PDB file of C-alpha atoms in Angstrom:
ATOM      1  CA  MET T   1      11.324  -4.707   2.122  1.00 51.00           C
ATOM      2  CA  SER T   2      11.789  -1.098   1.084  1.00 60.00           C
ATOM      3  CA  ASN T   3       9.073   1.540   1.049  1.00 62.00           C
ATOM      4  CA  THR T   4       8.907   1.775  -2.757  1.00 66.00           C
ATOM      5  CA  THR T   5       5.512   1.689  -4.399  1.00 71.00           C
ATOM      6  CA  MET T   6       4.598  -1.502  -6.201  1.00 83.00           C
ATOM      7  CA  THR T   7       2.628   0.271  -8.956  1.00 87.00           C
ATOM      8  CA  PHE T   8       3.242   3.287 -11.151  1.00 85.00           C
ATOM      9  CA  THR T   9       1.415   5.185 -13.860  1.00 89.00           C
ATOM     10  CA  LEU T  10       2.354   4.466 -17.474  1.00 87.00           C
ATOM     11  CA  GLY T  11       0.353   6.716 -19.746  1.00 92.00           C
ATOM     12  CA  ASP T  12      -3.238   6.422 -18.591  1.00 95.00           C
ATOM     13  CA  ARG T  13      -2.771   3.002 -16.917  1.00 93.00           C
ATOM     14  CA  GLU T  14      -1.560   1.923 -13.510  1.00 92.00           C
ATOM     15  CA  VAL T  15       0.870  -0.987 -13.863  1.00 89.00           C
ATOM     16  CA  ASN T  16       2.678  -3.284 -11.427  1.00 88.00           C
ATOM     17  CA  ARG T  17       6.367  -2.693 -10.829  1.00 79.00           C
ATOM     18  CA  ILE T  18       8.780  -5.160 -12.460  1.00 76.00           C
ATOM     19  CA  GLY T  19      11.816  -5.799 -10.260  1.00 72.00           C
ATOM     20  CA  TYR T  20      14.847  -6.996 -12.185  1.00 67.00           C
ATOM     21  CA  GLY T  21      17.085  -6.846  -9.112  1.00 68.00           C
ATOM     22  CA  ALA T  22      20.685  -7.543 -10.053  1.00 66.00           C
ATOM     23  CA  MET T  23      19.815  -8.804 -13.535  1.00 68.00           C
ATOM     24  CA  GLN T  24      21.863  -7.045 -16.209  1.00 69.00           C
ATOM     25  CA  LEU T  25      19.731  -5.966 -19.143  1.00 68.00           C
ATOM     26  CA  ALA T  26      21.112  -6.326 -22.670  1.00 73.00           C
ATOM     27  CA  GLY T  27      22.993  -3.411 -24.156  1.00 74.00           C
ATOM     28  CA  PRO T  28      26.251  -2.529 -25.893  1.00 74.00           C
ATOM     29  CA  GLY T  29      29.190  -4.649 -24.716  1.00 72.00           C
ATOM     30  CA  VAL T  30      27.065  -7.131 -22.738  1.00 75.00           C
ATOM     31  CA  PHE T  31      27.666 -10.229 -24.865  1.00 75.00           C
ATOM     32  CA  GLY T  32      31.065 -11.884 -25.140  1.00 74.00           C
ATOM     33  CA  PRO T  33      33.707 -13.204 -22.763  1.00 76.00           C
ATOM     34  CA  VAL T  34      33.626 -12.316 -19.081  1.00 73.00           C
ATOM     35  CA  LYS T  35      35.749  -9.271 -18.184  1.00 71.00           C
ATOM     36  CA  ARG T  36      38.211  -9.970 -15.382  1.00 72.00           C
TER      37      ARG T  36
END
């Protein structure tokens, strides 16, 4: 496991890190046929 912190400050709160890993988040050009 890496040495990254598992929490961070968001505004005035400390929140747990969310690890998406290799998951691709939605954005322009994401939906549709697979590019080869």
